[in-house]
Coordinates of C-alpha atoms and ligand atoms in Angstrom, one line a residue:
X1 CA -22.6 14.4 -15.4
X2 CA -23.8 10.8 -14.9
X3 CA -22.4 9.4 -18.1
X4 CA -18.8 10.6 -17.8
X5 CA -16.3 7.8 -18.1
X6 CA -13.6 7.4 -15.4
X7 CA -10.5 9.2 -16.3
X8 CA -7.1 8.2 -15.2
X9 CA -6.4 11.8 -14.0
X10 CA -8.4 11.3 -10.8
X11 CA -11.6 10.0 -9.3
X12 CA -14.7 10.4 -11.4
X13 CA -17.5 8.2 -10.3
X14 CA -20.3 7.6 -12.6
X15 CA -22.9 8.0 -9.9
X16 CA -23.5 11.2 -8.0
X17 CA -25.6 11.8 -4.8
X18 CA -29.3 12.4 -5.2
X19 CA -30.5 16.0 -4.4
X20 CA -27.0 17.2 -4.1
X21 CA -26.7 21.0 -4.2
X22 CA -23.3 22.3 -5.0
X23 CA -21.8 24.0 -2.0
X24 CA -24.4 22.5 0.4
X25 CA -23.4 18.9 0.6
X26 CA -22.3 17.7 4.0
X27 CA -21.0 14.1 4.5
X28 CA -19.5 12.4 7.5
X29 CA -17.1 9.5 8.2
X30 CA -18.2 8.1 11.6
X31 CA -15.5 5.8 13.0
X32 CA -15.9 4.2 16.4
X33 CA -12.7 4.7 18.3
X34 CA -12.5 1.0 19.0
X35 CA -9.5 0.1 16.8
X36 CA -7.2 1.3 14.1
X37 CA -8.6 2.0 10.6
X38 CA -8.6 -0.9 8.2
X39 CA -8.9 -0.6 4.4
X40 CA -12.7 -1.1 4.6
X41 CA -12.8 2.1 6.7
X42 CA -10.5 3.7 4.2
X43 CA -13.1 3.1 1.5
X44 CA -15.8 4.7 3.7
X45 CA -13.5 7.7 4.5
X46 CA -12.4 8.3 0.9
X47 CA -15.9 8.0 -0.5
X48 CA -17.2 10.6 2.0
X49 CA -14.3 12.9 1.3
X50 CA -14.8 12.4 -2.5
X51 CA -18.4 13.5 -2.4
X52 CA -17.7 16.4 -0.1
X53 CA -15.1 17.7 -2.5
X54 CA -17.1 16.9 -5.7
X55 CA -19.9 19.1 -4.5
X56 CA -17.7 21.7 -2.8
X57 CA -19.3 20.8 0.5
X58 CA -18.1 19.8 3.9
X59 CA -16.6 16.6 5.4
X60 CA -17.1 15.8 9.1
X61 CA -15.0 13.1 10.8
X62 CA -17.2 12.2 13.7
X63 CA -16.2 9.8 16.5
X64 CA -19.1 7.5 17.2
X65 CA -18.1 7.2 20.8
X66 CA -20.9 6.1 23.0
X67 CA -19.7 2.7 24.1
X68 CA -17.1 2.9 26.9
X69 CA -16.6 -0.9 26.8
X70 CA -14.7 -0.8 23.5
X71 CA -13.3 2.7 23.1
X72 CA -10.3 4.6 24.2
X73 CA -8.0 7.6 23.6
X74 CA -5.3 5.5 21.9
X75 CA -7.7 4.4 19.2
X76 CA -9.1 7.9 18.8
X77 CA -5.6 9.4 18.3
X78 CA -4.6 6.6 16.0
X79 CA -7.7 7.1 13.8
X80 CA -6.9 10.8 13.4
X81 CA -3.4 9.9 12.3
X82 CA -4.7 7.2 9.9
X83 CA -7.2 9.7 8.4
X84 CA -4.2 12.1 7.9
X85 CA -2.2 9.3 6.4
X86 CA -4.9 8.7 3.9
X87 CA -4.5 12.3 2.8
X88 CA -7.9 13.3 4.1
X89 CA -8.4 16.7 5.6
X90 CA -11.7 16.8 7.4
X91 CA -13.3 20.3 7.7
X92 CA -14.2 19.4 11.3
X93 CA -13.7 16.6 13.8
X94 CA -16.7 16.0 16.1
X95 CA -17.7 13.6 18.9
X96 CA -21.1 12.0 19.5
X97 CA -20.2 12.2 23.2
X98 CA -20.4 16.0 22.9
X99 CA -24.1 15.6 22.2
X100 CA -24.9 13.5 25.2
X101 CA -27.2 16.0 26.9
X102 CA -29.0 16.8 23.8
X103 CA -29.6 13.2 23.0
X104 CA -30.7 12.6 26.5
X105 CA -33.3 15.4 26.2
X106 CA -34.6 13.8 23.0
X107 CA -34.9 10.4 24.7
X108 CA -37.1 12.1 27.4
X109 CA -39.2 13.6 24.7
X110 CA -39.6 10.2 23.1
X111 CA -40.8 8.7 26.4
X112 CA -43.2 11.6 27.1
X113 CA -44.7 11.4 23.7
X114 CA -45.3 7.7 24.1
X115 CA -42.7 6.7 21.5
X116 CA -40.3 5.0 23.9
X117 CA -40.5 2.9 27.1
X118 CA -38.3 1.4 29.8
X119 CA -37.9 -2.3 29.8
X120 CA -36.1 -4.8 32.0
X121 CA -36.8 -8.0 30.0
X122 CA -33.8 -10.3 30.1
X123 CA -31.6 -10.1 27.0
X124 CA -32.3 -13.6 25.9
X125 CA -36.0 -13.3 26.4
X126 CA -36.0 -9.9 24.6
X127 CA -34.2 -11.5 21.6
X128 CA -36.7 -14.4 21.5
X129 CA -39.7 -12.0 21.7
X130 CA -38.3 -9.8 19.0
X131 CA -37.7 -12.8 16.8
X132 CA -41.2 -14.1 17.4
X133 CA -43.1 -10.8 17.2
X134 CA -44.2 -10.8 20.8
X135 CA -44.8 -7.4 22.5
X136 CA -42.9 -6.7 25.7
X137 CA -45.1 -6.8 28.8
X138 CA -43.9 -3.2 29.5
X139 CA -44.8 -1.8 26.1
X140 CA -47.9 0.0 27.3
X141 CA -46.5 1.2 30.7
X142 CA -47.3 4.9 31.5
X143 CA -44.7 7.5 30.5
X144 CA -44.2 8.5 34.2
X145 CA -43.0 5.0 35.1
X146 CA -40.5 5.0 32.2
X147 CA -39.3 8.4 33.1
X148 CA -38.7 7.4 36.7
X149 CA -36.7 4.3 35.5
X150 CA -34.7 6.4 33.0
X151 CA -33.7 8.7 35.9
X152 CA -32.5 5.5 37.7
X153 CA -30.5 4.6 34.6
X154 CA -28.9 8.0 34.7
X155 CA -27.7 7.2 38.3
X156 CA -26.6 3.8 37.4
X157 CA -28.6 2.4 40.3
X158 CA -29.4 -1.3 40.6
X159 CA -32.9 -0.8 39.2
X160 CA -31.5 1.4 36.4
X161 CA -28.8 -1.2 35.5
X162 CA -31.5 -3.8 34.9
X163 CA -33.3 -1.6 32.4
X164 CA -33.0 -0.2 28.9
X165 CA -35.1 2.2 26.9
X166 CA -36.7 0.9 23.7
X167 CA -38.2 2.8 20.8
X168 CA -41.9 1.9 20.4
X169 CA -41.9 1.3 16.6
X170 CA -43.5 -2.1 16.2
X171 CA -43.3 -5.6 17.7
X172 CA -44.3 -7.5 14.6
X173 CA -43.0 -5.6 11.6
X174 CA -41.6 -8.1 9.0
X175 CA -38.4 -6.1 9.2
X176 CA -37.1 -7.3 12.5
X177 CA -34.8 -4.3 12.9
X178 CA -37.9 -2.3 13.5
X179 CA -39.1 -4.4 16.4
X180 CA -38.8 -2.0 19.3
X181 CA -35.0 -1.5 19.1
X182 CA -33.0 -0.5 22.2
X183 CA -32.1 3.1 22.2
X184 CA -30.4 3.6 25.6
X185 CA -28.6 1.3 28.0
X186 CA -26.4 1.6 31.1
X187 CA -22.7 1.2 31.2
X188 CA -20.7 2.0 34.4
X189 CA -17.3 1.9 32.8
X190 CA -15.6 5.3 32.6
X191 CA -15.7 6.9 29.2
X192 CA -12.5 8.2 27.7
X193 CA -13.8 11.7 27.2
X194 CA -16.7 12.1 29.7
X195 CA -15.4 10.0 32.5
X196 CA -18.1 8.9 34.9
X197 CA -20.5 11.8 34.2
X198 CA -22.9 9.5 32.3
X199 CA -24.1 6.1 33.3
X200 CA -26.5 5.6 30.4
X201 CA -25.5 5.8 26.8
X202 CA -27.5 6.0 23.5
X203 CA -27.1 3.2 21.0
X204 CA -25.8 3.9 17.5
X205 CA -29.3 3.4 16.1
X206 CA -30.5 6.3 18.2
X207 CA -27.5 8.6 18.3
X208 CA -26.5 8.4 14.7
X209 CA -29.6 9.9 13.0
X210 CA -29.8 12.6 15.7
X211 CA -26.3 13.7 15.4
X212 CA -26.4 13.5 11.6
X213 CA -29.4 15.8 11.6
X214 CA -28.0 18.2 14.2
X215 CA -24.7 18.5 12.4
X216 CA -26.3 19.3 9.1
X217 CA -25.3 16.1 7.3
X218 CA -27.2 16.1 4.0
X219 CA -26.0 12.6 2.8
X220 CA -25.3 9.8 5.2
X221 CA -23.3 7.1 3.5
X222 CA -23.9 3.6 5.0
X223 CA -22.8 0.2 3.9
X224 CA -25.5 -2.0 2.4
X225 CA -25.7 -4.3 5.4
X226 CA -27.4 -1.5 7.2
X227 CA -30.2 -1.7 4.7
X228 CA -32.7 -3.3 7.1
X229 CA -31.9 -0.5 9.6
X230 CA -32.5 2.4 7.2
X231 CA -36.3 2.5 7.8
X232 CA -35.5 2.8 11.5
X233 CA -33.1 5.6 10.9
X234 CA -35.8 7.5 9.0
X235 CA -38.4 6.6 11.7
X236 CA -36.1 8.2 14.4
X237 CA -35.8 11.4 12.4
X238 CA -39.6 11.7 12.0
X239 CA -40.4 10.7 15.6
X240 CA -38.2 13.6 16.9
X241 CA -39.1 16.1 14.2
X242 CA -35.5 16.3 13.0
X243 CA -34.3 17.5 9.6
X244 CA -34.3 14.9 6.9
X245 CA -31.0 13.2 5.9
X246 CA -30.5 11.2 2.7
X247 CA -29.1 7.7 3.3
X248 CA -26.8 6.6 0.4
X249 CA -25.7 3.0 0.3
X250 CA -22.3 1.6 -0.8
X251 CA -20.9 -1.9 -0.5
X252 CA -18.8 -3.2 2.2
X253 CA -15.3 -4.1 1.1
X254 CA -14.2 -7.7 1.9
X255 CA -11.0 -9.5 0.9
X256 CA -10.2 -13.2 0.6
X257 CA -8.5 -14.8 3.6
X258 CA -8.7 -11.5 5.5
X259 CA -10.4 -10.4 8.7
X260 CA -11.9 -6.9 8.3
X261 CA -13.5 -6.3 11.7
X262 CA -12.0 -4.3 14.5
X263 CA -13.3 -6.7 17.0
X264 CA -11.5 -9.7 15.5
X265 CA -8.3 -7.6 14.7
X266 CA -8.3 -6.5 18.3
X267 CA -8.5 -10.1 19.4
X268 CA -5.4 -11.0 17.3
X269 CA -3.5 -8.1 18.8
X270 CA -4.5 -8.9 22.3
X271 CA -3.6 -12.6 22.0
X272 CA -0.2 -11.7 20.6
X273 CA -0.8 -13.5 17.3
X274 CA 0.5 -10.4 15.4
X275 CA 3.1 -7.8 16.3
X276 CA 0.6 -5.0 16.7
X277 CA -1.9 -2.9 14.7
X278 CA 0.8 -2.1 12.1
X279 CA 1.6 -5.7 11.5
X280 CA 2.5 -6.2 7.9
X281 CA 0.0 -9.1 7.7
X282 CA -2.8 -6.8 8.9
X283 CA -5.3 -5.2 6.6
X284 CA -5.1 -2.0 8.6
X285 CA -4.0 1.3 6.9
X286 CA -0.8 1.1 8.8
X287 CA -0.3 -2.6 8.2
X288 CA -0.6 -2.4 4.4
X289 CA 1.6 0.7 4.4
X290 CA 4.3 -1.1 6.4
X291 CA 4.1 -4.0 3.9
X292 CA 4.8 -1.5 1.1
X293 CA 1.5 -0.3 -0.1
X294 CA 1.6 3.4 -1.0
X295 CA -1.1 5.8 -0.1
X296 CA -1.4 6.8 -3.8
X297 CA -2.1 3.2 -4.7
X298 CA -4.5 2.7 -1.9
X299 CA -6.5 5.7 -3.0
X300 CA -6.4 4.6 -6.6
X301 CA -7.5 1.1 -5.8
X302 CA -10.4 2.1 -3.6
X303 CA -11.5 4.7 -6.1
X304 CA -11.3 2.1 -8.9
X305 CA -13.8 0.1 -6.9
X306 CA -16.2 3.0 -7.4
X307 CA -19.5 3.3 -5.7
X308 CA -20.7 -0.2 -6.6
X309 CA -23.3 -1.7 -4.3
X310 CA -22.4 -5.3 -5.0
X311 CA -20.7 -7.0 -2.1
X312 CA -17.7 -8.7 -3.5
X313 CA -15.0 -10.7 -1.8
X314 CA -12.0 -9.0 -3.5
X315 CA -8.7 -10.9 -4.0
X316 CA -5.5 -9.1 -3.2
X317 CA -4.1 -9.5 -6.7
X318 CA -5.3 -6.2 -8.2
X319 CA -4.7 -4.4 -4.9
X320 CA -1.0 -5.1 -5.1
X321 CA -0.8 -4.8 -8.9
X322 CA -2.1 -1.2 -8.5
X323 CA 0.7 -0.6 -6.1
X324 CA 3.4 -2.2 -8.3
X325 CA 2.6 0.2 -11.2
X326 CA 3.3 3.1 -8.8
X327 CA 6.4 1.8 -7.1
X328 CA 8.2 0.2 -10.1
X329 CA 9.2 3.4 -11.8
X330 CA 10.8 4.8 -8.7
X331 CA 12.3 1.7 -7.0
X332 CA 16.1 1.6 -7.2
X333 CA 17.6 -1.7 -8.1
X334 CA 19.7 -3.8 -5.8
X335 CA 21.4 -7.1 -5.8
X336 CA 21.3 -9.9 -3.3
X337 CA 22.2 -13.6 -3.1
X338 CA 20.8 -16.2 -0.7
X339 CA 23.3 -17.0 2.1
X340 CA 22.4 -20.7 2.4
X341 CA 24.5 -22.8 0.1
X342 CA 26.3 -19.8 -1.4
X343 CA 28.9 -20.7 -3.9
X344 CA 32.2 -18.9 -4.4
X345 CA 33.0 -18.5 -8.1
X346 CA 36.5 -17.5 -9.2
X347 CA 36.7 -15.6 -12.5
X348 CA 40.0 -17.0 -13.8
X349 CA 40.6 -13.9 -16.0
X350 CA 38.7 -11.5 -13.7
X351 CA 40.0 -8.2 -12.3
X352 CA 43.3 -8.4 -10.4
X353 CA 42.1 -5.8 -8.0
X354 CA 38.6 -4.9 -6.7
X355 CA 37.2 -1.8 -8.4
X356 CA 33.9 0.0 -8.4
X357 CA 31.9 1.5 -11.2
X358 CA 28.9 3.8 -11.2
X359 CA 25.7 2.3 -12.5
X360 CA 22.2 3.7 -12.8
X361 CA 20.0 2.8 -9.8
X362 CA 17.2 2.2 -12.3
X363 CA 17.9 1.8 -16.0
X364 CA 14.6 3.3 -17.1
X365 CA 14.7 6.2 -14.6
X366 CA 18.1 8.0 -14.6
X367 CA 16.7 10.7 -12.3
X368 CA 17.2 8.3 -9.4
X369 CA 20.9 8.7 -9.9
X370 CA 23.7 6.2 -9.6
X371 CA 25.0 3.6 -7.3
X372 CA 28.5 2.0 -7.0
X373 CA 28.7 -1.5 -8.1
X374 CA 31.7 -3.5 -6.9
X375 CA 33.6 -5.8 -9.2
X376 CA 36.1 -8.5 -8.1
X377 CA 37.7 -11.7 -9.1
X378 CA 35.8 -13.7 -6.6
X379 CA 32.0 -13.5 -6.8
X380 CA 29.2 -15.1 -4.9
X381 CA 26.5 -17.0 -6.7
X382 CA 23.3 -18.6 -5.3
X383 CA 23.2 -22.3 -5.0
X384 CA 20.0 -22.4 -7.1
X385 CA 21.8 -20.7 -10.0
X386 CA 25.1 -22.6 -9.5
X387 CA 23.4 -26.0 -9.5
X388 CA 21.8 -25.3 -12.9
X389 CA 25.1 -24.6 -14.6
X390 CA 26.7 -27.0 -17.1
X391 CA 30.4 -27.3 -17.8
X392 CA 31.5 -25.2 -20.8
X393 CA 28.2 -23.4 -21.1
X394 CA 28.2 -19.7 -21.8
X395 CA 26.1 -17.7 -19.3
X396 CA 25.5 -14.0 -18.5
X397 CA 26.6 -12.4 -15.3
X398 CA 23.8 -9.8 -14.8
X399 CA 24.9 -6.3 -15.7
X400 CA 28.5 -7.4 -16.3
X401 CA 28.8 -9.7 -19.3
X402 CA 29.1 -13.3 -20.4
X403 CA 31.3 -16.0 -19.0
X404 CA 32.1 -19.6 -19.7
X405 CA 31.7 -22.2 -17.0
X406 CA 35.1 -23.9 -16.8
X407 CA 34.9 -26.0 -13.7
X408 CA 32.1 -27.2 -11.3
X409 CA 33.1 -28.7 -7.9
X410 CA 30.3 -30.7 -6.1
X411 CA 30.2 -32.5 -2.8
X412 CA 28.8 -36.0 -2.4
X413 CA 25.2 -34.8 -2.2
X414 CA 25.6 -33.0 -5.6
X415 CA 25.7 -29.5 -4.1
X416 CA 28.0 -27.1 -5.9
X417 CA 30.8 -26.0 -3.6
X418 CA 33.0 -24.0 -6.0
X419 CA 33.0 -22.7 -9.6
X420 CA 35.6 -21.5 -12.0
X421 CA 34.4 -19.1 -14.7
X422 CA 36.1 -17.4 -17.5
X423 CA 34.8 -13.9 -18.5
X424 CA 33.9 -13.5 -22.1
X425 CA 32.8 -9.9 -22.2
X426 CA 32.6 -9.8 -26.0
X427 CA 29.9 -12.5 -25.8
X428 CA 26.3 -11.6 -26.6
X429 CA 24.0 -11.6 -23.6
X430 CA 21.0 -12.0 -25.9
X431 CA 22.2 -15.5 -26.9
X432 CA 22.6 -16.9 -23.4
X433 CA 19.9 -18.9 -21.7
X434 CA 20.9 -18.3 -18.1
X435 CA 21.3 -14.9 -16.4
X436 CA 23.1 -15.3 -13.2
X437 CA 23.0 -13.0 -10.2
X438 CA 26.4 -12.4 -8.6
X439 CA 27.8 -10.3 -5.9
X440 CA 31.4 -9.3 -5.4
X441 CA 32.9 -11.4 -2.6
X442 CA 34.3 -8.4 -0.6
X443 CA 34.1 -7.6 3.1
X444 CA 31.6 -4.8 2.6
X445 CA 28.7 -6.9 1.5
X446 CA 25.7 -6.5 3.8
X447 CA 23.7 -9.3 5.6
X448 CA 20.0 -8.7 5.0
X449 CA 16.9 -10.5 6.3
X450 CA 14.2 -10.8 3.6
X451 CA 10.9 -11.4 5.3
X452 CA 7.9 -12.7 3.5
X453 CA 4.4 -13.3 4.9
X454 CA 1.4 -15.5 4.3
X455 CA -2.2 -14.8 4.9
X456 CA -3.3 -15.0 8.6
X457 CA -6.4 -16.9 7.6
X458 CA -6.6 -20.2 5.8
X459 CA -10.1 -20.0 4.4
X460 CA -11.0 -17.8 1.4
X461 CA -14.3 -16.6 2.7
X462 CA -15.1 -16.8 6.4
X463 CA -18.8 -17.3 7.0
X464 CA -20.6 -15.4 9.8
X465 CA -20.7 -18.4 12.1
X466 CA -17.1 -19.6 11.4
X467 CA -14.8 -19.2 14.3
X468 CA -11.7 -17.5 12.9
X469 CA -9.6 -19.2 15.5
X470 CA -10.1 -22.5 13.7
X471 CA -8.7 -21.0 10.5
X472 CA -5.5 -19.4 11.6
X473 CA -2.5 -20.2 9.3
X474 CA 0.1 -22.0 11.5
X475 CA 3.1 -20.2 10.0
X476 CA 2.8 -16.8 8.4
X477 CA 6.3 -15.4 8.7
X478 CA 9.3 -16.6 6.6
X479 CA 12.9 -15.4 6.7
X480 CA 15.6 -15.7 4.1
X481 CA 19.1 -14.6 4.8
X482 CA 20.9 -12.9 1.9
X483 CA 24.0 -10.9 1.2
X484 CA 23.1 -7.6 -0.5
X485 CA 25.2 -5.0 -2.2
X486 CA 26.6 -2.4 0.1
X487 CA 24.5 0.4 -1.4
X488 CA 21.6 -0.9 0.8
X489 CA 23.4 0.7 3.8
X490 CA 22.1 4.1 2.7
X491 CA 18.5 3.0 2.7
X492 CA 16.0 4.5 5.2
X493 CA 13.0 2.9 6.9
X494 CA 10.1 2.8 4.4
X495 CA 12.3 3.0 1.3
X496 CA 11.1 0.8 -1.5
X497 CA 13.6 -1.1 -3.7
X498 CA 13.6 -3.9 -6.3
X499 CA 16.0 -6.6 -5.6
X500 CA 17.0 -8.1 -8.9
X501 CA 15.0 -11.3 -9.6
X502 CA 13.6 -11.4 -6.1
X503 CA 10.9 -8.7 -6.2
X504 CA 10.0 -5.5 -4.5
X505 CA 10.9 -4.9 -0.9
X506 CA 10.4 -2.2 1.7
X507 CA 13.0 -1.4 4.4
X508 CA 11.5 -2.1 7.8
X509 CA 14.7 -1.8 9.9
X510 CA 17.5 0.1 8.2
X511 CA 21.2 -1.0 8.4
X512 CA 22.3 -0.9 12.0
X513 CA 25.9 -2.0 11.7
X514 CA 25.1 -5.7 11.4
X515 CA 22.2 -6.1 9.0
X516 CA 19.1 -4.7 7.5
X517 CA 15.5 -6.0 7.3
X518 CA 13.4 -5.9 4.2
X519 CA 9.7 -7.0 3.9
X520 CA 8.6 -8.5 0.6
X521 CA 6.0 -6.4 -1.2
X522 CA 3.5 -8.5 -3.1
X523 CA 3.4 -7.5 -6.8
X524 CA 0.0 -9.0 -7.5
X525 CA 1.6 -11.5 -9.9
X526 CA 4.0 -13.8 -8.2
X527 CA 2.7 -16.9 -6.6
X528 CA 4.6 -17.0 -3.4
X529 CA 6.4 -20.0 -2.1
X530 CA 3.5 -21.1 0.2
X531 CA 1.4 -21.7 -2.9
X532 CA -1.0 -18.9 -2.3
X533 CA -1.3 -15.9 -4.5
X534 CA -0.3 -12.7 -2.8
Ligands
ATP601 P1 -15.6 -2.9 12.2 O1 -16.5 -4.1 12.3 O2 -14.4 -3.1 11.4 O3 -15.4 -2.3 13.5 P2 -17.6 -0.9 11.9 O4 -18.6 -0.6 10.9 O5 -18.1 -1.4 13.2 O6 -16.5 -1.9 11.3 P3 -16.9 1.8 12.4 O7 -15.8 2.4 13.0 O8 -18.2 2.0 13.1 O9 -16.6 0.3 12.2 O10 -17.0 2.2 10.9 C1 -16.8 3.5 10.3 C2 -17.3 3.5 8.9 O11 -16.6 2.6 8.1 C3 -18.7 3.1 8.8 O12 -19.4 4.0 7.9 C4 -18.7 1.8 8.3 O13 -19.9 1.5 7.5 C5 -17.5 1.8 7.4 N1 -16.9 0.5 7.2 C6 -16.5 -0.4 8.1 N2 -16.0 -1.5 7.5 C7 -16.1 -1.4 6.2 C8 -15.8 -2.2 5.1 N3 -15.3 -3.4 5.2 N4 -16.0 -1.7 3.8 C9 -16.5 -0.5 3.7 N5 -16.9 0.4 4.7 C10 -16.7 -0.1 6.0
MG602 MG1 -19.8 0.6 13.9
MG603 MG1 -18.4 -3.9 13.3

């Protein structure tokens, strides 16, 4: 039903696939095992899975693995894990490299039928000729000659290495993608699945339509920047008398100040500019997850983008806002105060002895249970809060009650060094202007490292010919030492909490006897301290 509105209960795109027959639709997600999945890939994967489900069809995850220069087993395994992380269950996992013999046979057929030829034109010259619409001098060479050269390519001989096979489509078509594209080239590097069995590999432009057709794909989803290459895709199917496949376009996802290309992400990993593929600053599935993005929110966000064909540069605000809505109802509350400049406040009429009281972990969600809050006569208050206090003012100690400021001691620089407060628990917290975070000054408070991050890239929208290395943010990692309530000791890696007045955080390293590390989770709203919106 094309006019159905999107419901909050789940994905419901307004656009379906053309000629989709219920029970017969086959889609595929074709990652190259040359890096970990990023959120752009996640969009492709989720869309393919969505249509397969919608039409009660089949989803293939197919490794597009015919370039040994970029691919390896680590990436292959990581992608399968990432697909599972996204909650996607493919009906089958396949490998283009399993079709090497079949693809090879089809290349021979293409040469025999005069639709492909061997060419040893230098790369630069070939590029210039294609650009200017000049035919290769080998375009009309006899099939026997090309076949003999293709055999040399199979051996990886010196002669073979100089050559490639090109499809004979056109040398002057206004669509330059159609100007005799390369369909086979040599590569002597061992392949992670087939070893050194093959020395010549099909290009994506050749292998993809073949394998789509052989695997029964009915609808091939491709991003719009492949548009110029779609006629080539259809040409290939026709040239080899293969079953027709629908190409359905969707838009590539881009984000401000973000690299979404495996090649560039690989470079950052290889140059040690990030901690690894799961770096919390990375737009990989693992990176955003480690930063506190939930898989539910990721799915929701991508689905809310729908099948639009407009290429937008998205800003991260709504990405994280989607997440906030999901984490907020279940994030237990904790308290922490910044270590630097911490002020000890004595409550002159405070409790004689330290005591604890059970409090809800989340006032609006009692199902999360209780935590113990420690009360004591001496409490710790952040310098920022302490400096703002005025003598005799009535303020509210968060979740305790009101107090009068009795005495403020400052050093020469004006920094507050000590406070005396008098509890006034009958006071109305609605009437005070200042709400002060405090923590009992007892031995069991926990040292915590709050880590916040900035974008890796300084420029909103990198252009094609921009060198990203010139736009790297000099400092992207920021640490704040705080003391936190001792209930944080029970938190496990990946737990998400809200620290009062500081925001949402995910535990990256749980309490180890000395401290605990939290990463700040952007909430799509706060402008962070570096001046950039999260
Ligand atoms: P990258 O440059 O990041 O490696 P790619 O297209 O070369 O991207 P593949 O592994 O070949 O990477 O892509 C697998 C699928 O994901 C393809 O269908 C591709 O079109 C899609 N895809 C890749 N990047 C994006 C993106 N930013 N937005 C939407 N889909 C994407
Ligand atoms: Mg690719
Ligand atoms: Mg790419």
